[in-house]
Structure formats: structure tokens, C-alpha cells
Short mmCIF file of C-alpha atoms in Angstrom, two decimals:
data_model
loop_
_atom_site.label_atom_id
_atom_site.label_comp_id
_atom_site.label_asym_id
_atom_site.label_seq_id
_atom_site.Cartn_x
_atom_site.Cartn_y
_atom_site.Cartn_z
CA MET F 9 115.60 103.30 132.63
CA ALA F 10 112.41 102.67 130.27
CA ASP F 11 110.48 99.35 129.17
CA ILE F 12 108.99 98.46 125.87
CA LEU F 13 105.33 96.78 126.86
CA HIS F 14 102.81 95.17 124.50
CA ARG F 15 99.92 92.77 124.97
CA VAL F 16 98.76 90.40 122.27
CA GLY F 17 95.56 87.63 122.77
CA ILE F 18 96.18 84.80 120.92
CA LEU F 19 93.04 82.14 120.12
CA SER F 20 94.00 79.12 121.56
CA PRO F 21 92.83 76.54 124.06
CA SER F 22 95.96 76.69 125.98
CA THR F 23 99.26 78.77 126.35
CA SER F 24 101.06 75.80 125.35
CA GLU F 25 101.40 76.19 122.01
CA VAL F 26 102.41 79.89 121.84
CA TYR F 27 105.05 78.40 124.89
CA ALA F 28 106.52 76.18 121.97
CA ALA F 29 106.68 79.43 119.42
CA LEU F 30 108.78 81.23 122.46
CA SER F 31 110.86 78.21 123.31
CA THR F 32 111.59 76.13 120.53
CA ILE F 33 113.60 76.64 117.11
CA LYS F 34 111.35 76.44 114.82
CA GLY F 35 108.75 78.15 116.80
CA LEU F 36 110.65 81.08 117.01
CA ALA F 37 111.95 80.88 113.21
CA GLY F 38 108.32 80.93 112.51
CA TRP F 39 107.07 84.70 113.99
CA TRP F 40 110.38 86.45 114.62
CA THR F 41 113.30 85.42 112.23
CA ILE F 42 114.13 82.37 109.99
CA ASP F 43 116.93 82.50 110.85
CA THR F 44 117.16 81.42 114.29
CA GLN F 45 120.16 79.48 116.03
CA GLY F 46 121.13 77.90 119.19
CA ASP F 47 120.50 76.59 122.48
CA THR F 48 117.00 76.91 123.62
CA ARG F 49 117.40 75.41 127.33
CA ALA F 50 117.85 77.69 130.34
CA GLY F 51 121.09 79.08 130.27
CA GLY F 52 121.71 78.59 126.56
CA GLU F 53 122.37 81.06 124.29
CA LEU F 54 120.16 82.07 121.01
CA ARG F 55 121.09 84.03 117.63
CA PHE F 56 118.79 85.75 116.41
CA ARG F 57 120.02 87.28 112.67
CA PHE F 58 118.13 89.31 110.13
CA GLY F 59 120.33 89.51 106.92
CA GLU F 60 122.53 92.82 106.80
CA ALA F 61 120.53 94.11 109.51
CA GLY F 62 122.27 92.11 111.75
CA GLY F 63 120.98 90.52 114.79
CA PHE F 64 120.51 89.66 118.58
CA ASP F 65 122.00 87.13 120.85
CA MET F 66 120.16 85.93 123.94
CA LYS F 67 120.57 83.95 126.91
CA VAL F 68 118.09 82.12 128.27
CA LEU F 69 117.74 83.36 131.61
CA GLU F 70 114.34 81.52 132.21
CA LEU F 71 111.96 78.63 131.32
CA GLU F 72 108.74 78.04 133.03
CA PRO F 73 106.63 75.76 130.88
CA SER F 74 103.28 77.68 129.29
CA LYS F 75 103.89 80.57 131.65
CA ARG F 76 106.93 82.51 131.16
CA VAL F 77 110.41 82.75 128.93
CA LEU F 78 112.93 85.41 130.07
CA TRP F 79 115.72 86.34 128.06
CA GLU F 80 118.86 88.69 128.57
CA VAL F 81 120.53 90.49 125.48
CA THR F 82 124.12 89.62 125.32
CA GLY F 83 125.08 90.39 121.62
CA GLY F 84 123.49 93.21 119.43
CA PRO F 85 123.31 96.93 119.03
CA ALA F 86 124.69 98.52 122.15
CA GLU F 87 121.38 99.92 123.25
CA TRP F 88 120.26 96.41 123.58
CA ILE F 89 122.99 94.87 125.34
CA GLY F 90 122.15 93.80 128.87
CA THR F 91 118.53 94.27 128.69
CA ARG F 92 115.65 91.92 129.21
CA ILE F 93 113.16 90.21 127.18
CA ALA F 94 109.82 88.66 129.39
CA PHE F 95 107.18 86.88 127.62
CA ASP F 96 104.38 86.12 130.38
CA LEU F 97 101.71 83.62 129.41
CA LYS F 98 98.33 83.41 130.60
CA GLN F 99 95.03 81.86 129.62
CA GLU F 100 92.04 84.10 129.49
CA GLY F 101 88.57 82.18 128.25
CA ASP F 102 89.41 81.38 124.46
CA TYR F 103 92.97 83.42 124.51
CA ALA F 104 96.15 82.85 125.27
CA ILE F 105 97.61 86.54 126.63
CA VAL F 106 101.13 87.32 126.38
CA LEU F 107 102.36 90.27 128.30
CA PHE F 108 105.58 91.11 126.79
CA LYS F 109 108.59 93.88 128.40
CA HIS F 110 111.54 94.81 126.82
CA MET F 111 112.86 96.43 129.85
CA GLY F 112 116.06 98.14 130.58
CA TRP F 113 116.48 100.66 127.81
CA LYS F 114 118.98 103.48 129.29
CA GLU F 115 117.62 106.21 127.33
CA PRO F 116 114.22 106.37 125.40
CA VAL F 117 116.27 106.89 122.10
CA GLU F 118 114.50 107.22 118.21
CA PHE F 119 115.73 103.44 118.28
CA MET F 120 113.71 102.57 120.99
CA HIS F 121 110.72 104.25 119.11
CA HIS F 122 111.03 101.87 116.32
CA CYS F 123 111.92 98.68 118.30
CA SER F 124 108.69 99.52 119.81
CA THR F 125 106.44 99.39 116.73
CA LYS F 126 108.61 96.67 115.33
CA TRP F 127 107.64 94.23 118.56
CA GLY F 128 104.34 95.22 117.72
CA THR F 129 104.23 93.98 114.45
CA PHE F 130 106.32 90.65 115.37
CA LEU F 131 103.69 89.79 118.30
CA MET F 132 101.25 90.19 115.89
CA SER F 133 103.29 87.67 113.75
CA LEU F 134 103.41 85.48 116.45
CA LYS F 135 99.43 85.36 117.12
CA SER F 136 99.51 84.42 113.05
CA LEU F 137 101.65 81.73 113.63
CA VAL F 138 99.79 80.22 116.16
CA GLU F 139 96.32 80.71 115.02
CA THR F 140 96.66 79.98 111.66
CA GLY F 141 100.29 78.29 110.98
CA LYS F 142 101.53 81.06 109.41
CA GLY F 143 103.50 83.97 110.93
CA ALA F 144 105.63 86.78 109.24
CA PRO F 145 109.25 86.14 110.17
CA HIS F 146 112.12 88.21 108.72
CA PRO F 147 112.69 88.19 105.47
CA ASP F 148 108.60 88.37 104.91
CA ASP F 149 108.04 90.89 108.09
CA VAL F 150 105.97 93.78 108.00
CA LEU F 151 108.23 96.73 107.52
CA ILE F 152 107.61 99.98 109.28
CA ASP F 153 109.85 102.71 108.61
CA ASN F 154 112.84 103.77 106.81
CA TRP F 155 115.00 101.84 109.15
CA LYS F 156 112.80 98.92 108.20
CA MET C 4 105.53 107.68 135.00
CA ALA C 5 105.72 105.50 131.93
CA ASP C 6 105.51 106.06 128.45
CA ILE C 7 104.38 104.36 125.11
CA LEU C 8 106.82 105.07 122.27
CA HIS C 9 106.24 104.47 118.12
CA ARG C 10 108.12 105.07 115.34
CA VAL C 11 106.69 105.18 112.06
CA GLY C 12 108.06 105.93 108.66
CA ILE C 13 105.47 106.88 105.50
CA LEU C 14 106.05 106.85 102.02
CA SER C 15 105.53 110.61 101.33
CA PRO C 16 107.28 113.63 99.78
CA SER C 17 106.62 115.60 102.78
CA THR C 18 105.32 115.64 106.12
CA SER C 19 102.61 117.77 105.07
CA GLU C 20 99.95 115.17 104.50
CA VAL C 21 101.02 113.01 107.64
CA TYR C 22 100.14 116.48 109.54
CA ALA C 23 96.67 117.09 107.74
CA ALA C 24 96.01 113.29 108.89
CA LEU C 25 96.80 114.35 112.45
CA SER C 26 94.73 117.72 112.74
CA THR C 27 91.69 117.26 110.63
CA ILE C 28 88.57 115.33 111.50
CA LYS C 29 88.31 113.90 108.20
CA GLY C 30 92.07 112.92 108.39
CA LEU C 31 91.60 111.62 112.06
CA ALA C 32 88.51 109.51 111.09
CA GLY C 33 90.50 107.84 108.40
CA TRP C 34 92.82 105.96 110.48
CA TRP C 35 91.62 106.03 114.20
CA THR C 36 88.12 105.79 114.38
CA ILE C 37 85.01 106.78 112.09
CA ASP C 38 83.44 108.70 114.87
CA THR C 39 85.44 111.65 115.35
CA GLN C 40 84.40 114.82 116.03
CA GLY C 41 85.30 117.97 117.79
CA ASP C 42 87.29 121.25 117.36
CA THR C 43 90.68 120.63 115.49
CA ARG C 44 91.94 124.10 116.55
CA ALA C 45 94.86 124.75 119.20
CA GLY C 46 92.61 124.58 122.18
CA GLY C 47 89.74 122.71 121.17
CA GLU C 48 88.67 119.63 122.22
CA LEU C 49 88.41 116.58 119.89
CA ARG C 50 85.70 113.54 120.75
CA PHE C 51 86.98 110.04 119.66
CA ARG C 52 84.27 107.13 120.11
CA PHE C 53 84.58 103.40 119.77
CA GLY C 54 81.12 102.03 120.01
CA GLU C 55 80.32 100.59 123.10
CA ALA C 56 83.97 100.57 124.36
CA GLY C 57 83.68 104.14 124.66
CA GLY C 58 86.19 106.35 123.74
CA PHE C 59 88.40 109.72 124.70
CA ASP C 60 88.55 113.24 124.85
CA MET C 61 91.68 115.06 123.62
CA LYS C 62 92.47 118.88 124.53
CA VAL C 63 94.55 119.91 121.72
CA LEU C 64 97.46 121.45 123.42
CA GLU C 65 99.92 122.03 120.48
CA LEU C 66 99.71 122.24 116.56
CA GLU C 67 103.07 122.90 114.78
CA PRO C 68 102.15 122.58 111.06
CA SER C 69 104.04 119.74 109.30
CA LYS C 70 105.72 119.44 112.27
CA ARG C 71 103.83 118.09 115.90
CA VAL C 72 100.38 117.90 117.00
CA LEU C 73 100.31 117.18 121.10
CA TRP C 74 96.65 116.54 123.06
CA GLU C 75 96.02 116.14 126.55
CA VAL C 76 93.43 113.58 127.57
CA THR C 77 90.64 114.82 129.12
CA GLY C 78 87.53 112.05 129.13
CA GLY C 79 88.34 108.14 129.11
CA PRO C 80 89.75 105.64 130.85
CA ALA C 81 90.97 106.75 134.19
CA GLU C 82 94.55 105.58 133.46
CA TRP C 83 94.36 107.79 130.63
CA ILE C 84 93.04 110.95 132.15
CA GLY C 85 95.99 113.92 131.94
CA THR C 86 97.93 111.78 130.21
CA ARG C 87 99.95 113.49 127.10
CA ILE C 88 100.16 112.26 123.15
CA ALA C 89 102.84 113.21 120.85
CA PHE C 90 103.40 112.97 117.23
CA ASP C 91 106.27 114.57 116.04
CA LEU C 92 106.89 114.70 112.62
CA LYS C 93 110.44 115.10 110.52
CA GLN C 94 111.21 114.00 106.55
CA GLU C 95 114.60 111.67 105.92
CA GLY C 96 114.34 110.75 102.37
CA ASP C 97 111.34 109.22 100.81
CA TYR C 98 109.87 108.88 104.61
CA ALA C 99 107.86 110.92 106.62
CA ILE C 100 109.01 110.15 110.42
CA VAL C 101 106.55 109.69 112.67
CA LEU C 102 108.09 109.91 116.33
CA PHE C 103 105.00 109.26 118.90
CA LYS C 104 104.73 109.40 122.61
CA HIS C 105 101.82 108.70 124.73
CA MET C 106 103.52 110.35 127.92
CA GLY C 107 102.96 110.02 131.51
CA TRP C 108 101.19 106.99 132.25
CA LYS C 109 101.08 106.48 136.45
CA GLU C 110 101.92 102.64 136.59
CA PRO C 111 102.89 100.05 133.51
CA VAL C 112 99.60 98.53 134.06
CA GLU C 113 98.34 95.77 132.11
CA PHE C 114 96.23 98.00 129.87
CA MET C 115 99.11 100.07 129.15
CA HIS C 116 100.79 97.12 127.47
CA HIS C 117 97.40 96.57 125.42
CA CYS C 118 97.34 100.42 124.39
CA SER C 119 100.97 100.27 123.29
CA THR C 120 100.22 97.53 121.04
CA LYS C 121 97.05 98.97 119.63
CA TRP C 122 98.38 102.29 118.94
CA GLY C 123 101.08 100.35 116.90
CA THR C 124 98.40 99.28 114.77
CA PHE C 125 96.52 102.30 114.53
CA LEU C 126 99.70 103.99 113.50
CA MET C 127 100.37 101.37 110.65
CA SER C 128 97.00 102.45 109.97
CA LEU C 129 97.61 106.08 109.53
CA LYS C 130 100.84 104.73 107.17
CA SER C 131 98.57 102.71 105.18
CA LEU C 132 95.90 105.79 105.14
CA VAL C 133 98.91 107.85 103.61
CA GLU C 134 100.35 105.86 101.39
CA THR C 135 97.39 103.93 99.99
CA GLY C 136 94.29 106.27 100.61
CA LYS C 137 92.88 103.64 102.72
CA GLY C 138 93.53 102.92 106.76
CA ALA C 139 91.89 100.92 108.97
CA PRO C 140 89.84 102.71 111.52
CA HIS C 141 87.73 101.92 114.08
CA PRO C 142 85.38 99.81 113.10
CA ASP C 143 87.70 97.95 110.86
CA ASP C 144 90.62 98.12 113.40
CA VAL C 145 92.76 95.18 113.80
CA LEU C 146 92.13 93.52 116.39
CA ILE C 147 95.02 92.56 118.79
CA ASP C 148 93.80 90.49 122.33
CA ASN C 149 90.53 89.59 124.27
CA TRP C 150 90.43 93.44 125.29
CA LYS C 151 90.32 93.86 121.16
#
């Protein structure tokens, strides 16, 4: 098993605005993909789409306001199915810290390398959304390689 | 053991320019830190410094022109000592692909999360350097959190 890890710090007086960006359709559509739909409640299913590239379905496993969001991947590329994605939040001074884990990859395949870098750019998009009001969700996302 | 993985694709007709950016002082200083010194040959030691934040010493373990660069960390934060950093290069159409691995972290500590995101931004700096002639090395690097 292998995990993708990231840490970003977002200039914000509390973690509540970051939590909102992770637990509402409007928030998620502001930094990951504008084509976000579904039920944001615990037990609900979220559908994230990226045009012709397809997308991901996530079951919301845990929601702890201002502290934690945990999803399980129920639809998407074979390598993603059954993996889990956690966002743990805490405040350190002026920064709301996001500790990100995409856990449970069976093998460290090349696609995992791509997804790691891509998650990094999307978390910087989350940071930008909360700090400036404007993120870079698909289709305006930062392109990192020939897999986009 | 845990590894940081990344993949970037750089618009370039071959991997040779990317290899130069990974195996010369001028190249490394153009995307990681302007304060890069040392002996770039196999068996040599490189010194990367980031002002007050300190830096890293790397022993060059392998150099395979246009294909691979492998370093071992000999100086720097305790968590980094003994870890290895590999850049594997290949051409796919218009893109020179960089597969990056920072291997052998003893534990997936919070600092590893930070370093993963930070490596991602520096690899995007490498991409920018080769594609446009201008990277974002320290002290002009992209800041990701309260640890910079």
C-alpha cells in the first residue's frame, strides 16, 4: 500500500472556511472541478467530473466540522476504487493547515506519480480559493504533463 | 518506509535539456535554489542552501545522461538523511517526462507531507525553466504553508 501526502497552509483566521470549501458543492466546485454534484452529507455520494477525462465518485465517510473530511472512492479509474481521501484541518497562528492523504494505493504506479503532483496543484487551488476568492478548478486547472 | 512520488511532463523535443537542468550547477540553480554549489560528477557532493532555513547535501550516486539522476542525502534535516532522490526521464511525444521519487522516509511525518507539496512546486519550477527559460528557485519559490 502507498499513500499520497500533502500539506498546505491557508491564510485564514480559522479552519471553518476551508472546511466549507471541502464540504459544500459550491466550495468543491471552486477548487477541484466546476462539474461537482451530489449529496454532501455523511453517507452521501459526490460526483466529480473532468470532461472527456472522466471523473470520480466519492462516498462521504466522515465529516467533522472544521476538522476533518474523509471520502472513499466508489467510482473512477481502477487504481482509485477503494482508496480513501482525508483532509485533516488545524489552526496554526494565521494559517489553517490542511493535511491531505490519498491512502491505500495498491502499487506506486506511474499514474500515482501523476495524481500526486496533480493533487498538489489542486490543493494550491484550494489555498487560492480561500485566500483570494478564486481557485483554479477544472477546466481552468494547472496542467502538469501529457496526462494533463 | 514511505516515498514521495511526482510526475511532470515538460514540452521539450528530448530529455537532454531536462537532464542538464538536473546535472549542472547552473541548471539546478535555475529551479531549486540559486544557492547551489558543489561537484556535479558521480561521487561528488552537492550543497543546496535555502537561506536561514538551512539546506541539503546530496551525494551524486548515479548519472545516466538524458535518463536518470540519483542522489543520496548526506546532510540536512534528520528525516532526510539517508533518503534517496531519483529523477527518471523518458520522452513521450512532445513531452520529456520526469518521474520523481524521494525514497526511504522512515515515517510519514507531517514534514513529509510538506516536502511532498513543496517538491511538486519545485518540479513545476523545473518545467517552467525548461519551457520558458525561467524557473522559480529559492528565494523566489512558491510558498505553500507556514513552513514556507
